[in-house]
mmCIF file of C-alpha atoms in Angstrom:
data_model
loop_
_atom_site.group_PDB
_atom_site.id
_atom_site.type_symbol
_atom_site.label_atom_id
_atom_site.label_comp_id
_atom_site.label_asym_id
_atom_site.label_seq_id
_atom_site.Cartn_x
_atom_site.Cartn_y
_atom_site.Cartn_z
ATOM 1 C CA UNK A 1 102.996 94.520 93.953
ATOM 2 C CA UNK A 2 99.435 95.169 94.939
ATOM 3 C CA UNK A 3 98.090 98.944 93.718
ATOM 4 C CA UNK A 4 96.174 100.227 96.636
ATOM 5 C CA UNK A 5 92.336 101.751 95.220
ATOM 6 C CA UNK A 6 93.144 104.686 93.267
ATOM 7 C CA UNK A 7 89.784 104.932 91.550
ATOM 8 C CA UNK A 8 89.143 108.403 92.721
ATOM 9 C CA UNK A 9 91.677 109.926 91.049
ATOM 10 C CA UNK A 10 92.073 110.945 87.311
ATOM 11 C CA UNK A 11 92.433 107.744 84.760
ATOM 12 C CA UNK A 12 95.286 110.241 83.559
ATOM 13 C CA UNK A 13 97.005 110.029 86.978
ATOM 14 C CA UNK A 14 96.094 106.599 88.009
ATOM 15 C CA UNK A 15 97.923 105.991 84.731
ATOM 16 C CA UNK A 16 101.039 107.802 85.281
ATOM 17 C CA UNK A 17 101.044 105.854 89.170
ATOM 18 C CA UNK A 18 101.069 102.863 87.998
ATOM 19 C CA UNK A 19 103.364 103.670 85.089
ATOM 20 C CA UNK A 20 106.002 104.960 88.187
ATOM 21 C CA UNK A 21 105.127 101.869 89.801
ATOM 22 C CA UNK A 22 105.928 99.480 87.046
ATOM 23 C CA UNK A 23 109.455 101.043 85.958
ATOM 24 C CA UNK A 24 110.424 101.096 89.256
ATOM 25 C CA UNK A 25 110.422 97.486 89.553
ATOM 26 C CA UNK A 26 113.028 97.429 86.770
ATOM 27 C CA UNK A 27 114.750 101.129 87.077
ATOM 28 C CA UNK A 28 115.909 103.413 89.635
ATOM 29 C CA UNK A 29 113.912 105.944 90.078
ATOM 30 C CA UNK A 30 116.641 108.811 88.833
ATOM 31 C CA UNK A 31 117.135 107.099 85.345
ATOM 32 C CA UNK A 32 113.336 107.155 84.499
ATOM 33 C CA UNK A 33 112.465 110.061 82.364
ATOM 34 C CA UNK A 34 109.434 112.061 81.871
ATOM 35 C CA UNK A 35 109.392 110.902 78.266
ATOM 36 C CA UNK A 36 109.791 107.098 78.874
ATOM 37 C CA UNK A 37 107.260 107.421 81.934
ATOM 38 C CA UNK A 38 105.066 109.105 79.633
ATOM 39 C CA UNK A 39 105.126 106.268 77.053
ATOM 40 C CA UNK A 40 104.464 103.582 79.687
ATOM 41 C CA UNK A 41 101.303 105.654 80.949
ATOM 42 C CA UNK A 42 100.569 105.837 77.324
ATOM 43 C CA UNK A 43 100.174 109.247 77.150
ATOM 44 C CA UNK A 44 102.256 112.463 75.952
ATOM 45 C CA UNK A 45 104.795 114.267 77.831
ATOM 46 C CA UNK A 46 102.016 117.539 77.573
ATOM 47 C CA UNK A 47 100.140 115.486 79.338
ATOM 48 C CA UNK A 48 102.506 114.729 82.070
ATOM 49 C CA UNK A 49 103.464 118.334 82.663
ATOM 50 C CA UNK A 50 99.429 119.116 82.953
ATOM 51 C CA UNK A 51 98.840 116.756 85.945
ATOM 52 C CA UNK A 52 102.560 117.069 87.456
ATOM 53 C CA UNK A 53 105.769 119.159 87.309
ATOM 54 C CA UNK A 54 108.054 116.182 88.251
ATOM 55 C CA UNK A 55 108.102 112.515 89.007
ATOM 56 C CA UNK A 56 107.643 112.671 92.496
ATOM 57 C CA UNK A 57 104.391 114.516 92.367
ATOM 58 C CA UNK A 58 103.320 111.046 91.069
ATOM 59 C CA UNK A 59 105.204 109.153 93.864
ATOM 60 C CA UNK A 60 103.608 111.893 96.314
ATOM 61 C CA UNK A 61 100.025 111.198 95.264
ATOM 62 C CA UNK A 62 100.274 107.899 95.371
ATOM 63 C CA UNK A 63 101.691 108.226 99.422
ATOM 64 C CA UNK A 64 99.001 110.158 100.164
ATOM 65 C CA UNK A 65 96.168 108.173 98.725
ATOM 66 C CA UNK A 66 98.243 105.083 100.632
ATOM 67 C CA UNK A 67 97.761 106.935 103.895
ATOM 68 C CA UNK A 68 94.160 108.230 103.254
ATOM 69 C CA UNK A 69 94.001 104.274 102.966
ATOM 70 C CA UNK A 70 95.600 103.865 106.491
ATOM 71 C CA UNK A 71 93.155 106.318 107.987
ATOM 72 C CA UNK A 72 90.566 104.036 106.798
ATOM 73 C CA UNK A 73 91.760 100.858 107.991
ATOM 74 C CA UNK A 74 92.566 102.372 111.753
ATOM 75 C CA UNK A 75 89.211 104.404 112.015
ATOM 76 C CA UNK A 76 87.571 100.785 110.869
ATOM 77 C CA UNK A 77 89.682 98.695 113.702
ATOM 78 C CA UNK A 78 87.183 100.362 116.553
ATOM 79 C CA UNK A 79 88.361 102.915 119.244
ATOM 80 C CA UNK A 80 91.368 104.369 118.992
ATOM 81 C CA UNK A 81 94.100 103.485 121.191
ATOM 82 C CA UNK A 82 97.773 103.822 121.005
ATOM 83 C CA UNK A 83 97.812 100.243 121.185
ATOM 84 C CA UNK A 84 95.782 99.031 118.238
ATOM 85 C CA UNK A 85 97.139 102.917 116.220
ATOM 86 C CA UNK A 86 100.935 101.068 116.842
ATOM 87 C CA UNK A 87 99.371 97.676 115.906
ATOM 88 C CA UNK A 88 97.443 99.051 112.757
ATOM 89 C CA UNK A 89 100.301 100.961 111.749
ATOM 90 C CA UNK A 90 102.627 97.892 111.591
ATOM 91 C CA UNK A 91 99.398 95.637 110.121
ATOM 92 C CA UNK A 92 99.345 98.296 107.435
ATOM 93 C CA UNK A 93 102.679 98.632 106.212
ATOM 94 C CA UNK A 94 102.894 94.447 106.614
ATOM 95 C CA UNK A 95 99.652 94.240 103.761
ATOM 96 C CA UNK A 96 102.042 97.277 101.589
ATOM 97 C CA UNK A 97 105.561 96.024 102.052
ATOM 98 C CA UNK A 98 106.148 95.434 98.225
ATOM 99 C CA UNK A 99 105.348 98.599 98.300
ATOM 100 C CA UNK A 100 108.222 99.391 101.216
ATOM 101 C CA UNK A 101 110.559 97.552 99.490
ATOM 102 C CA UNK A 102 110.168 99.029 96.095
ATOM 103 C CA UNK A 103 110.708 102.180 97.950
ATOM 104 C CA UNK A 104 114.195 100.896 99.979
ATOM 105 C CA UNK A 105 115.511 99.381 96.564
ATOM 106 C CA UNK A 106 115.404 102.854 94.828
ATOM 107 C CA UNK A 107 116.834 104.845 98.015
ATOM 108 C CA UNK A 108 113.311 106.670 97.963
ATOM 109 C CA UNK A 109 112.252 105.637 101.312
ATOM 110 C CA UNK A 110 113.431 109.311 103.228
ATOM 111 C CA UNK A 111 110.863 110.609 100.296
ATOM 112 C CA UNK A 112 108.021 108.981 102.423
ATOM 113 C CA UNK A 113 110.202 109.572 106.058
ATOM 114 C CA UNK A 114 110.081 113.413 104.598
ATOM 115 C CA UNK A 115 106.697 113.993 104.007
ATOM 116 C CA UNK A 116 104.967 111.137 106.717
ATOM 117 C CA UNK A 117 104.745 113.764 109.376
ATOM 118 C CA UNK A 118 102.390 116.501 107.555
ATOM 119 C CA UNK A 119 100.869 113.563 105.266
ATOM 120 C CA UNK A 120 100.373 111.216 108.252
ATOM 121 C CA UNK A 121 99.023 114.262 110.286
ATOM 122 C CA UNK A 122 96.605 115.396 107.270
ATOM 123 C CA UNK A 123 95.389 112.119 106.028
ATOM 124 C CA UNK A 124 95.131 109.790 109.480
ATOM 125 C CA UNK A 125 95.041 111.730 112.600
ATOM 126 C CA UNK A 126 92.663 114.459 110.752
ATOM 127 C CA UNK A 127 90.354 111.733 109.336
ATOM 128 C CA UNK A 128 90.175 109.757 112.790
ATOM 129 C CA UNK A 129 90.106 112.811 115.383
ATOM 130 C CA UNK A 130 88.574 115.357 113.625
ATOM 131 C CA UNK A 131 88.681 117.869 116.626
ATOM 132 C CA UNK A 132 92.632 118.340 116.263
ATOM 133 C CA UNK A 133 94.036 121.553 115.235
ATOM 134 C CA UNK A 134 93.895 122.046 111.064
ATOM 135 C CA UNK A 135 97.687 121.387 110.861
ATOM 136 C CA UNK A 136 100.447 120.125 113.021
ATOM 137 C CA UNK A 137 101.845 123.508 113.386
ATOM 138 C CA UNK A 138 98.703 125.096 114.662
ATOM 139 C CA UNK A 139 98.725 122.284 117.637
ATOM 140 C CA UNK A 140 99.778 122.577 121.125
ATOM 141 C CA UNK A 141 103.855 122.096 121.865
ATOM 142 C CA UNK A 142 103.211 119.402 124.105
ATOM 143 C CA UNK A 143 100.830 117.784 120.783
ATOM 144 C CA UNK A 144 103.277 118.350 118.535
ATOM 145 C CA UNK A 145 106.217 116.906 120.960
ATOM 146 C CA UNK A 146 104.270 113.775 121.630
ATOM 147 C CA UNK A 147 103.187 113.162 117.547
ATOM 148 C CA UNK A 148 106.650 113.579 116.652
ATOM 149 C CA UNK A 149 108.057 111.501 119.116
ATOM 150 C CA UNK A 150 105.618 108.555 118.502
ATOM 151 C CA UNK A 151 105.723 109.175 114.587
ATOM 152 C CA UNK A 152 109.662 109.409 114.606
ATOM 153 C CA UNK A 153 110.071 106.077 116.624
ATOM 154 C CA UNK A 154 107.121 104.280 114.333
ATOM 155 C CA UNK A 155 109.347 105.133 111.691
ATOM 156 C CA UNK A 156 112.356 104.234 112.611
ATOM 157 C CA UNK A 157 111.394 100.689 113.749
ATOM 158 C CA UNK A 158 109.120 100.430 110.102
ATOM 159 C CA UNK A 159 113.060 100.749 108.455
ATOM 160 C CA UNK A 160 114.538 98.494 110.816
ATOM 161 C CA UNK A 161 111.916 96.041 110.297
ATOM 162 C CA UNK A 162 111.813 96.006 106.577
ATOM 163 C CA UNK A 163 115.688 95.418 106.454
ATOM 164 C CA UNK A 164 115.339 92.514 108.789
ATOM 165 C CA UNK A 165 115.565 88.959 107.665
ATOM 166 C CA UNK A 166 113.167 87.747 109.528
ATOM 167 C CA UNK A 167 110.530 90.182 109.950
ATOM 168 C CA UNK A 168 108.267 89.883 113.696
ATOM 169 C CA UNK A 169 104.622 90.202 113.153
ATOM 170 C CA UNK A 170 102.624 93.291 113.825
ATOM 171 C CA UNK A 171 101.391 91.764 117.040
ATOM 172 C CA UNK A 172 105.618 90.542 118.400
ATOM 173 C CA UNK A 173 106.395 94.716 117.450
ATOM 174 C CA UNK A 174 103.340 96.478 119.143
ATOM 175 C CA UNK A 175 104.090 94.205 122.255
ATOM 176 C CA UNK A 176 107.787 94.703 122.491
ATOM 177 C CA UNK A 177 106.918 98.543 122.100
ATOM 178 C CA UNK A 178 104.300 98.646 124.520
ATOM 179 C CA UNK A 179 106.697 96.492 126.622
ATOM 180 C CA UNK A 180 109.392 98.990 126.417
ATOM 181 C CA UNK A 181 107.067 102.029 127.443
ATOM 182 C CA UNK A 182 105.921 100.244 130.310
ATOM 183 C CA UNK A 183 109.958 99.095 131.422
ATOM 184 C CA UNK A 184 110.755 103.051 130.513
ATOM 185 C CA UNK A 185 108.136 104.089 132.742
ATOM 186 C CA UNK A 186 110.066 102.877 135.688
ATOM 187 C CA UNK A 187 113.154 105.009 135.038
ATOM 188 C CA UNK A 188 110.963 108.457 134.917
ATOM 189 C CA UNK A 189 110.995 110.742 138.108
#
């Protein structure tokens, strides 16, 4: 599984992530302890307890550095869109699937469902449209109403698609979404 660029963070905690990373390939995530994670980061369970009070601090670092790396790839595709957002989301998550799947295989993937709204919010939409309201809360209902919606249908496609078979490209889901919207349009009052 390819480690996305973590060198801004601690050695210490870049450690520890890929220590997570690592036994989770072999363990499930509840039968790893502090002590054996510890060990694998090669470091002491003091340690451990002075960067993070449980495991999935690690496992929520990591997401957030993953999506800071998201940010970065949409702000880089050009002007923003909600075409090429939907077709950068699904390019992303196609370059970290290992990642997705590592995440399925140890029932862990409502961890990232739980926190992608504030995280997604924080370290994408902040980072490409500065001018939006500090947090999600603090938007407009009709904001908030529309980023849930899109966010909560992104996601739920991202876990169909990663239990499919045969997976469709980014470009076959962005066009069957779009094409949707456009069919749905001609049902609205």
């Amino acid at each position: 599984m390819t480690i996305i660029n973590i060198q801004n963070l601690s050695r210490c905690q870049q450690c520890f992530i890929k220590a997570l990373l690592e036994l989770l390939e072999k363990k499930s995530f509840d039968t790893i302890t502090i002590k054996e994670l510890a060990k694998k980061a090669d470091y002491d369970r003091k340690t451990f307890y002075r960067h993070f009070t449980k495991k999935e601090d690690i496992l929520k670092l990591y997401c957030g550095h993953i999506l800071q790396e998201m940010s970065t790839s949409i702000k880089n595709r050009g002007p923003l869109t909600f075409k090429t957002y939907i077709l950068s989301y699904f390019e992303f998550w196609d370059k970290h699937i290992d990642f997705l799947y590592l995440l399925e295989k140890n029932h862990l993937l409502h961890f990232l469902g739980d926190l992608q709204d504030d995280l997604i919010y924080q370290h994408v939409g902040k980072n490409i449209q500065p001018e939006i309201p500090e947090t999600l809360e603090a938007a407009l209902d009709y904001s908030k109403y529309a980023y849930y919606f899109t966010q909560g249908g992104l996601w739920n496609i991202l876990i169909h698609w990663i239990k499919e078979n045969s997976r469709n490209v980014p470009e076959q889901l962005t066009a069957h979404i779009l094409d949707y919207l456009k069919e749905a349009q001609n049902y609205i009052e």
